[in-house]
PDB file of C-alpha atoms in Angstrom:
ATOM      1  CA  LYS A   1      11.812  -0.619 -20.698  1.00 58.00           C
ATOM      2  CA  ASN A   2       9.699   1.300 -20.308  1.00 73.00           C
ATOM      3  CA  GLU A   3       9.706   4.149 -17.556  1.00 89.00           C
ATOM      4  CA  VAL A   4       6.492   2.967 -15.822  1.00 94.00           C
ATOM      5  CA  GLU A   5       5.328  -0.911 -15.304  1.00 95.00           C
ATOM      6  CA  GLN A   6       2.117  -1.907 -13.941  1.00 94.00           C
ATOM      7  CA  SER A   7       0.516  -5.157 -11.607  1.00 86.00           C
ATOM      8  CA  PRO A   8      -0.491  -7.109 -12.277  1.00 86.00           C
ATOM      9  CA  GLN A   9      -1.311  -7.043 -16.109  1.00 89.00           C
ATOM     10  CA  ASN A  10      -4.915  -9.109 -15.728  1.00 93.00           C
ATOM     11  CA  LEU A  11      -7.000  -9.156 -11.888  1.00 95.00           C
ATOM     12  CA  THR A  12      -9.964 -10.865 -11.698  1.00 96.00           C
ATOM     13  CA  ALA A  13     -11.762 -10.575  -7.968  1.00 96.00           C
ATOM     14  CA  GLN A  14     -14.260 -11.907  -6.313  1.00 97.00           C
ATOM     15  CA  GLU A  15     -16.880  -8.736  -5.155  1.00 97.00           C
ATOM     16  CA  GLY A  16     -15.840  -8.093  -1.259  1.00 97.00           C
ATOM     17  CA  GLU A  17     -11.787  -8.250  -1.938  1.00 97.00           C
ATOM     18  CA  PHE A  18      -9.228  -5.595  -1.085  1.00 97.00           C
ATOM     19  CA  ILE A  19      -7.654  -5.042  -4.397  1.00 96.00           C
ATOM     20  CA  THR A  20      -4.257  -3.912  -4.352  1.00 95.00           C
ATOM     21  CA  ILE A  21      -3.042  -2.342  -8.059  1.00 95.00           C
ATOM     22  CA  ASN A  22       0.834  -2.084  -8.359  1.00 95.00           C
ATOM     23  CA  CYS A  23       3.339   0.713 -10.093  1.00 97.00           C
ATOM     24  CA  SER A  24       6.727   1.738 -10.173  1.00 97.00           C
ATOM     25  CA  TYR A  25       8.516   3.718 -12.260  1.00 96.00           C
ATOM     26  CA  SER A  26      11.997   4.584 -13.105  1.00 94.00           C
ATOM     27  CA  VAL A  27      13.009   8.383 -13.082  1.00 90.00           C
ATOM     28  CA  GLY A  28      12.200  11.339 -10.715  1.00 92.00           C
ATOM     29  CA  ILE A  29       8.743  12.872 -10.682  1.00 93.00           C
ATOM     30  CA  SER A  30       6.594  15.233  -9.538  1.00 91.00           C
ATOM     31  CA  ALA A  31       4.043  13.535  -9.731  1.00 93.00           C
ATOM     32  CA  LEU A  32       1.703  10.165  -9.897  1.00 95.00           C
ATOM     33  CA  HIS A  33      -1.425  10.546 -11.359  1.00 95.00           C
ATOM     34  CA  TRP A  34      -4.182   7.235 -11.055  1.00 97.00           C
ATOM     35  CA  LEU A  35      -6.248   7.107 -14.052  1.00 96.00           C
ATOM     36  CA  GLN A  36      -9.514   4.833 -14.653  1.00 97.00           C
ATOM     37  CA  GLN A  37     -11.035   3.364 -18.282  1.00 95.00           C
ATOM     38  CA  HIS A  38     -13.720   2.265 -17.887  1.00 90.00           C
ATOM     39  CA  PRO A  39     -15.737   0.033 -19.945  1.00 83.00           C
ATOM     40  CA  GLY A  40     -17.070   2.091 -22.910  1.00 79.00           C
ATOM     41  CA  GLY A  41     -13.634   4.398 -23.109  1.00 80.00           C
ATOM     42  CA  GLY A  42     -14.009   6.477 -21.063  1.00 89.00           C
ATOM     43  CA  ILE A  43     -11.515   7.983 -18.657  1.00 94.00           C
ATOM     44  CA  VAL A  44     -11.034   9.017 -15.226  1.00 93.00           C
ATOM     45  CA  SER A  45      -8.839  10.856 -13.323  1.00 93.00           C
ATOM     46  CA  LEU A  46      -8.568   9.319  -9.969  1.00 95.00           C
ATOM     47  CA  PHE A  47      -5.742  10.478  -7.581  1.00 93.00           C
ATOM     48  CA  MET A  48      -2.633  13.074  -8.191  1.00 93.00           C
ATOM     49  CA  LEU A  49      -0.310  12.493  -5.922  1.00 93.00           C
ATOM     50  CA  SER A  50       3.268  13.780  -5.071  1.00 91.00           C
ATOM     51  CA  SER A  51       3.373  12.203  -1.980  1.00 92.00           C
ATOM     52  CA  GLY A  52       1.934   9.842   1.047  1.00 93.00           C
ATOM     53  CA  LYS A  53      -1.240   9.056   0.947  1.00 96.00           C
ATOM     54  CA  LYS A  54      -4.524  10.221  -0.591  1.00 95.00           C
ATOM     55  CA  LYS A  55      -8.406   8.317   0.250  1.00 96.00           C
ATOM     56  CA  HIS A  56     -11.657   8.653  -1.912  1.00 94.00           C
ATOM     57  CA  GLY A  57     -14.342   6.511  -0.677  1.00 96.00           C
ATOM     58  CA  ARG A  58     -13.178   2.318  -1.215  1.00 97.00           C
ATOM     59  CA  LEU A  59     -10.181   4.489  -2.813  1.00 97.00           C
ATOM     60  CA  ILE A  60      -6.900   4.275  -1.129  1.00 98.00           C
ATOM     61  CA  ALA A  61      -3.617   5.998  -3.562  1.00 98.00           C
ATOM     62  CA  THR A  62       0.188   5.759  -1.785  1.00 98.00           C
ATOM     63  CA  ILE A  63       3.203   6.899  -3.337  1.00 97.00           C
ATOM     64  CA  ASN A  64       6.529   5.649  -1.732  1.00 96.00           C
ATOM     65  CA  ILE A  65       9.103   8.488  -3.461  1.00 93.00           C
ATOM     66  CA  GLN A  66      12.396   6.642  -2.425  1.00 94.00           C
ATOM     67  CA  GLU A  67      11.207   3.248  -3.362  1.00 95.00           C
ATOM     68  CA  LYS A  68       9.722   5.190  -6.515  1.00 96.00           C
ATOM     69  CA  HIS A  69       6.430   2.661  -6.129  1.00 96.00           C
ATOM     70  CA  SER A  70       2.458   3.553  -6.134  1.00 97.00           C
ATOM     71  CA  SER A  71      -0.246   1.409  -4.759  1.00 97.00           C
ATOM     72  CA  LEU A  72      -4.110   1.791  -5.038  1.00 97.00           C
ATOM     73  CA  HIS A  73      -5.870   0.021  -3.282  1.00 97.00           C
ATOM     74  CA  ILE A  74      -9.536  -0.469  -2.961  1.00 97.00           C
ATOM     75  CA  THR A  75     -11.459  -2.277   0.189  1.00 96.00           C
ATOM     76  CA  ALA A  76     -15.321  -4.202  -0.489  1.00 96.00           C
ATOM     77  CA  SER A  77     -14.154  -4.764  -4.338  1.00 97.00           C
ATOM     78  CA  HIS A  78     -17.592  -4.161  -6.470  1.00 96.00           C
ATOM     79  CA  PRO A  79     -18.283  -5.532  -9.626  1.00 96.00           C
ATOM     80  CA  ARG A  80     -19.212  -1.624 -11.013  1.00 95.00           C
ATOM     81  CA  ASP A  81     -15.110  -1.060 -10.098  1.00 96.00           C
ATOM     82  CA  SER A  82     -14.740  -3.152 -12.971  1.00 96.00           C
ATOM     83  CA  ALA A  83     -12.534  -1.291 -15.597  1.00 96.00           C
ATOM     84  CA  VAL A  84      -9.063  -0.907 -16.900  1.00 96.00           C
ATOM     85  CA  TYR A  85      -5.956   1.101 -14.021  1.00 97.00           C
ATOM     86  CA  ILE A  86      -3.923   3.543 -15.337  1.00 96.00           C
ATOM     87  CA  CYS A  87      -1.063   4.581 -13.316  1.00 96.00           C
ATOM     88  CA  ALA A  88       1.151   8.020 -15.120  1.00 95.00           C
ATOM     89  CA  VAL A  89       3.983  10.060 -14.091  1.00 94.00           C
ATOM     90  CA  ARG A  90       4.862  13.829 -14.697  1.00 91.00           C
ATOM     91  CA  PRO A  91       8.795  13.771 -14.951  1.00 90.00           C
ATOM     92  CA  GLN A  92      10.660  16.063 -13.022  1.00 89.00           C
ATOM     93  CA  GLY A  93      11.449  18.830 -15.053  1.00 82.00           C
ATOM     94  CA  GLY A  94       8.859  21.134 -15.224  1.00 63.00           C
ATOM     95  CA  SER A  95       7.438  18.776 -18.657  1.00 72.00           C
ATOM     96  CA  GLU A  96       3.334  18.569 -18.716  1.00 75.00           C
ATOM     97  CA  LYS A  97       3.702  15.355 -20.471  1.00 83.00           C
ATOM     98  CA  LEU A  98       2.340  12.433 -18.247  1.00 89.00           C
ATOM     99  CA  VAL A  99       4.532   8.823 -19.159  1.00 91.00           C
ATOM    100  CA  PHE A 100       1.575   6.611 -18.858  1.00 93.00           C
ATOM    101  CA  GLY A 101       1.252   2.376 -17.494  1.00 94.00           C
ATOM    102  CA  LYS A 102      -0.142  -0.028 -19.856  1.00 93.00           C
ATOM    103  CA  GLY A 103      -2.677  -0.051 -17.348  1.00 94.00           C
ATOM    104  CA  MET A 104      -4.546  -3.049 -15.354  1.00 95.00           C
ATOM    105  CA  LYS A 105      -7.741  -5.025 -16.405  1.00 95.00           C
ATOM    106  CA  LEU A 106      -9.452  -5.370 -13.297  1.00 96.00           C
ATOM    107  CA  THR A 107     -12.701  -7.427 -13.326  1.00 97.00           C
ATOM    108  CA  VAL A 108     -14.301  -8.224 -10.316  1.00 97.00           C
ATOM    109  CA  ASN A 109     -17.144 -10.955 -10.539  1.00 97.00           C
ATOM    110  CA  PRO A 110     -20.172 -10.476  -7.954  1.00 96.00           C
TER     111      PRO A 110
ATOM    112  CA  ASN B   1     -21.000  22.074 -18.298  1.00 68.00           C
ATOM    113  CA  ALA B   2     -20.318  19.718 -20.882  1.00 78.00           C
ATOM    114  CA  GLY B   3     -16.243  19.491 -20.228  1.00 93.00           C
ATOM    115  CA  VAL B   4     -14.306  17.916 -22.901  1.00 96.00           C
ATOM    116  CA  THR B   5     -15.902  16.842 -26.162  1.00 96.00           C
ATOM    117  CA  GLN B   6     -15.004  15.719 -29.109  1.00 97.00           C
ATOM    118  CA  THR B   7     -15.835  14.953 -32.548  1.00 96.00           C
ATOM    119  CA  PRO B   8     -16.275  13.006 -34.617  1.00 96.00           C
ATOM    120  CA  LYS B   9     -17.020   9.768 -32.185  1.00 95.00           C
ATOM    121  CA  PHE B  10     -16.330   7.061 -34.914  1.00 96.00           C
ATOM    122  CA  GLN B  11     -14.189   7.336 -38.514  1.00 96.00           C
ATOM    123  CA  VAL B  12     -13.084   5.763 -41.172  1.00 97.00           C
ATOM    124  CA  LEU B  13     -10.815   7.160 -43.524  1.00 97.00           C
ATOM    125  CA  LYS B  14      -9.464   5.491 -46.395  1.00 97.00           C
ATOM    126  CA  THR B  15      -5.560   5.636 -46.860  1.00 97.00           C
ATOM    127  CA  GLY B  16      -3.906   9.030 -47.693  1.00 97.00           C
ATOM    128  CA  GLN B  17      -7.451  10.908 -46.641  1.00 97.00           C
ATOM    129  CA  SER B  18      -6.981  13.683 -45.068  1.00 96.00           C
ATOM    130  CA  MET B  19      -9.645  14.507 -41.361  1.00 96.00           C
ATOM    131  CA  THR B  20      -9.933  17.003 -38.637  1.00 97.00           C
ATOM    132  CA  LEU B  21     -10.078  15.754 -35.257  1.00 98.00           C
ATOM    133  CA  GLN B  22     -12.366  18.622 -32.766  1.00 97.00           C
ATOM    134  CA  CYS B  23     -11.499  18.828 -29.683  1.00 97.00           C
ATOM    135  CA  ALA B  24     -13.404  21.930 -27.640  1.00 97.00           C
ATOM    136  CA  GLN B  25     -13.275  22.002 -23.290  1.00 97.00           C
ATOM    137  CA  ASP B  26     -15.768  24.632 -21.592  1.00 95.00           C
ATOM    138  CA  MET B  27     -13.436  25.024 -18.122  1.00 94.00           C
ATOM    139  CA  ASN B  28     -11.049  27.467 -19.075  1.00 94.00           C
ATOM    140  CA  HIS B  29      -8.316  25.593 -19.007  1.00 94.00           C
ATOM    141  CA  ASN B  30      -4.496  26.371 -20.190  1.00 92.00           C
ATOM    142  CA  SER B  31      -2.818  23.572 -20.783  1.00 93.00           C
ATOM    143  CA  MET B  32      -4.347  21.069 -23.524  1.00 95.00           C
ATOM    144  CA  TYR B  33      -3.335  17.587 -25.321  1.00 96.00           C
ATOM    145  CA  TRP B  34      -3.929  15.170 -27.709  1.00 97.00           C
ATOM    146  CA  TYR B  35      -2.872  11.287 -26.771  1.00 97.00           C
ATOM    147  CA  ARG B  36      -4.124   7.561 -29.018  1.00 97.00           C
ATOM    148  CA  GLN B  37      -4.458   4.607 -27.379  1.00 95.00           C
ATOM    149  CA  ASP B  38      -3.370   1.556 -29.453  1.00 94.00           C
ATOM    150  CA  PRO B  39      -3.769  -1.964 -27.986  1.00 87.00           C
ATOM    151  CA  GLY B  40      -1.556  -3.875 -25.491  1.00 83.00           C
ATOM    152  CA  MET B  41       0.122   0.178 -25.251  1.00 86.00           C
ATOM    153  CA  GLY B  42       0.376   3.058 -22.586  1.00 86.00           C
ATOM    154  CA  LEU B  43      -1.707   5.772 -24.187  1.00 93.00           C
ATOM    155  CA  ARG B  44       1.283   8.064 -25.763  1.00 94.00           C
ATOM    156  CA  LEU B  45       0.961  11.691 -26.180  1.00 94.00           C
ATOM    157  CA  ILE B  46       1.109  13.373 -30.073  1.00 96.00           C
ATOM    158  CA  TYR B  47       1.113  16.722 -29.477  1.00 96.00           C
ATOM    159  CA  TYR B  48       0.158  19.356 -26.545  1.00 93.00           C
ATOM    160  CA  SER B  49      -0.190  22.766 -26.054  1.00 94.00           C
ATOM    161  CA  ALA B  50       0.734  24.580 -22.595  1.00 91.00           C
ATOM    162  CA  SER B  51      -1.236  27.871 -23.594  1.00 90.00           C
ATOM    163  CA  GLU B  52      -3.447  29.449 -26.344  1.00 90.00           C
ATOM    164  CA  GLY B  53      -1.065  29.891 -29.510  1.00 89.00           C
ATOM    165  CA  THR B  54       1.402  27.828 -28.314  1.00 92.00           C
ATOM    166  CA  THR B  55       2.543  23.721 -28.877  1.00 95.00           C
ATOM    167  CA  ASP B  56       4.387  21.451 -28.884  1.00 93.00           C
ATOM    168  CA  LYS B  57       5.826  17.363 -29.881  1.00 94.00           C
ATOM    169  CA  GLY B  58       4.879  14.718 -27.603  1.00 92.00           C
ATOM    170  CA  GLU B  59       6.525  10.995 -28.591  1.00 91.00           C
ATOM    171  CA  VAL B  60       4.711  10.285 -31.683  1.00 95.00           C
ATOM    172  CA  PRO B  61       4.235  13.489 -33.777  1.00 97.00           C
ATOM    173  CA  ASN B  62       4.162  12.039 -37.267  1.00 96.00           C
ATOM    174  CA  GLY B  63       1.982  12.079 -39.477  1.00 96.00           C
ATOM    175  CA  TYR B  64       0.188  15.142 -36.899  1.00 98.00           C
ATOM    176  CA  ASN B  65      -0.832  18.383 -37.071  1.00 97.00           C
ATOM    177  CA  VAL B  66      -2.444  20.787 -34.100  1.00 97.00           C
ATOM    178  CA  SER B  67      -4.103  23.982 -34.070  1.00 96.00           C
ATOM    179  CA  ARG B  68      -4.430  26.112 -31.300  1.00 96.00           C
ATOM    180  CA  LEU B  69      -7.383  27.655 -32.065  1.00 86.00           C
ATOM    181  CA  ASN B  70      -8.386  29.906 -28.973  1.00 95.00           C
ATOM    182  CA  LYS B  71      -7.298  28.405 -25.353  1.00 95.00           C
ATOM    183  CA  ARG B  72     -11.577  26.200 -25.879  1.00 96.00           C
ATOM    184  CA  GLU B  73     -10.610  24.345 -28.749  1.00 97.00           C
ATOM    185  CA  PHE B  74      -7.444  22.206 -29.812  1.00 97.00           C
ATOM    186  CA  SER B  75      -8.031  20.200 -32.695  1.00 97.00           C
ATOM    187  CA  LEU B  76      -5.681  17.642 -33.940  1.00 98.00           C
ATOM    188  CA  ARG B  77      -5.566  16.890 -38.494  1.00 98.00           C
ATOM    189  CA  LEU B  78      -4.216  13.988 -40.530  1.00 97.00           C
ATOM    190  CA  GLU B  79      -3.034  15.137 -43.612  1.00 93.00           C
ATOM    191  CA  SER B  80      -2.620  12.069 -45.562  1.00 96.00           C
ATOM    192  CA  ALA B  81      -3.905   9.464 -42.727  1.00 96.00           C
ATOM    193  CA  ALA B  82      -2.700   5.155 -42.622  1.00 97.00           C
ATOM    194  CA  PRO B  83      -3.276   2.344 -41.500  1.00 97.00           C
ATOM    195  CA  SER B  84      -0.969   2.688 -38.725  1.00 96.00           C
ATOM    196  CA  GLN B  85      -2.886   6.379 -37.287  1.00 97.00           C
ATOM    197  CA  THR B  86      -5.906   3.418 -36.596  1.00 97.00           C
ATOM    198  CA  SER B  87      -6.555   4.520 -33.345  1.00 97.00           C
ATOM    199  CA  VAL B  88      -8.449   5.602 -30.288  1.00 96.00           C
ATOM    200  CA  TYR B  89      -7.998   9.268 -30.175  1.00 98.00           C
ATOM    201  CA  PHE B  90      -8.392  11.422 -26.930  1.00 97.00           C
ATOM    202  CA  CYS B  91      -8.108  14.918 -25.816  1.00 97.00           C
ATOM    203  CA  ALA B  92      -7.727  16.236 -23.134  1.00 96.00           C
ATOM    204  CA  SER B  93      -6.865  19.095 -21.001  1.00 95.00           C
ATOM    205  CA  SER B  94      -5.875  20.178 -17.175  1.00 92.00           C
ATOM    206  CA  PRO B  95      -5.873  23.750 -15.261  1.00 86.00           C
ATOM    207  CA  SER B  96      -1.579  23.041 -15.714  1.00 68.00           C
ATOM    208  CA  PRO B  97      -0.673  20.679 -13.550  1.00 69.00           C
ATOM    209  CA  TYR B  98      -2.814  19.054 -11.999  1.00 75.00           C
ATOM    210  CA  GLU B  99      -5.423  16.173 -13.293  1.00 85.00           C
ATOM    211  CA  GLN B 100      -5.714  15.603 -16.571  1.00 91.00           C
ATOM    212  CA  TYR B 101      -9.753  16.262 -18.345  1.00 94.00           C
ATOM    213  CA  PHE B 102     -10.589  13.534 -20.389  1.00 95.00           C
ATOM    214  CA  GLY B 103     -12.622  13.487 -24.106  1.00 96.00           C
ATOM    215  CA  PRO B 104     -14.981  10.424 -24.913  1.00 95.00           C
ATOM    216  CA  GLY B 105     -12.196   9.813 -27.742  1.00 95.00           C
ATOM    217  CA  THR B 106     -12.660   9.015 -31.174  1.00 96.00           C
ATOM    218  CA  ARG B 107     -12.317   5.912 -32.885  1.00 96.00           C
ATOM    219  CA  LEU B 108     -10.625   6.285 -35.747  1.00 97.00           C
ATOM    220  CA  THR B 109      -9.652   2.914 -38.281  1.00 97.00           C
ATOM    221  CA  VAL B 110      -8.102   3.813 -42.165  1.00 97.00           C
ATOM    222  CA  THR B 111      -7.962   0.907 -44.017  1.00 96.00           C
TER     223      THR B 111
END
């Protein structure tokens, strides 16, 4: 079983829809990262969080440490949000190593 | 600031050939990482360096060596390339333990 599971694996939405991407993990963590990989291949860090909620523009990330679950929400989705969204966790223990989920491919149609 | 740069962008090798992937960052970050990304799999850590002069193995280190030449540069060497090493390789850096900043990737094909 992977330590980091993302669902769904693929999602197609219409422009303007509210989108939720889920991430579950099975180990104790010190932080969770959300990353975005553009169709051209570049990877950008969106959020790093260890508790609660963070917001940046139309993106909101939440984490529930007790339930070992995080969600990334996209409000008023746009075709430029089409990308692969990757969840990664930093396990407890002081290591800097991240463990990555397989990613979720989002396509937003106009 | 260029951020994290990687060279080359693309490379084709024959089985048994060697090559070095170069990575440099200009953000004065302590930590640097090498990952590989394969279809249907998440990013997997090959090696990382927490500071100049130190390196440590990740999840998939076999067949690779690394050098942290100085604070800016972290290179990945394939001594004898194999088809199983066909992948996209990403370098990243971090002002640990915070967000990681990724390079544009190197697409490597071993025939």
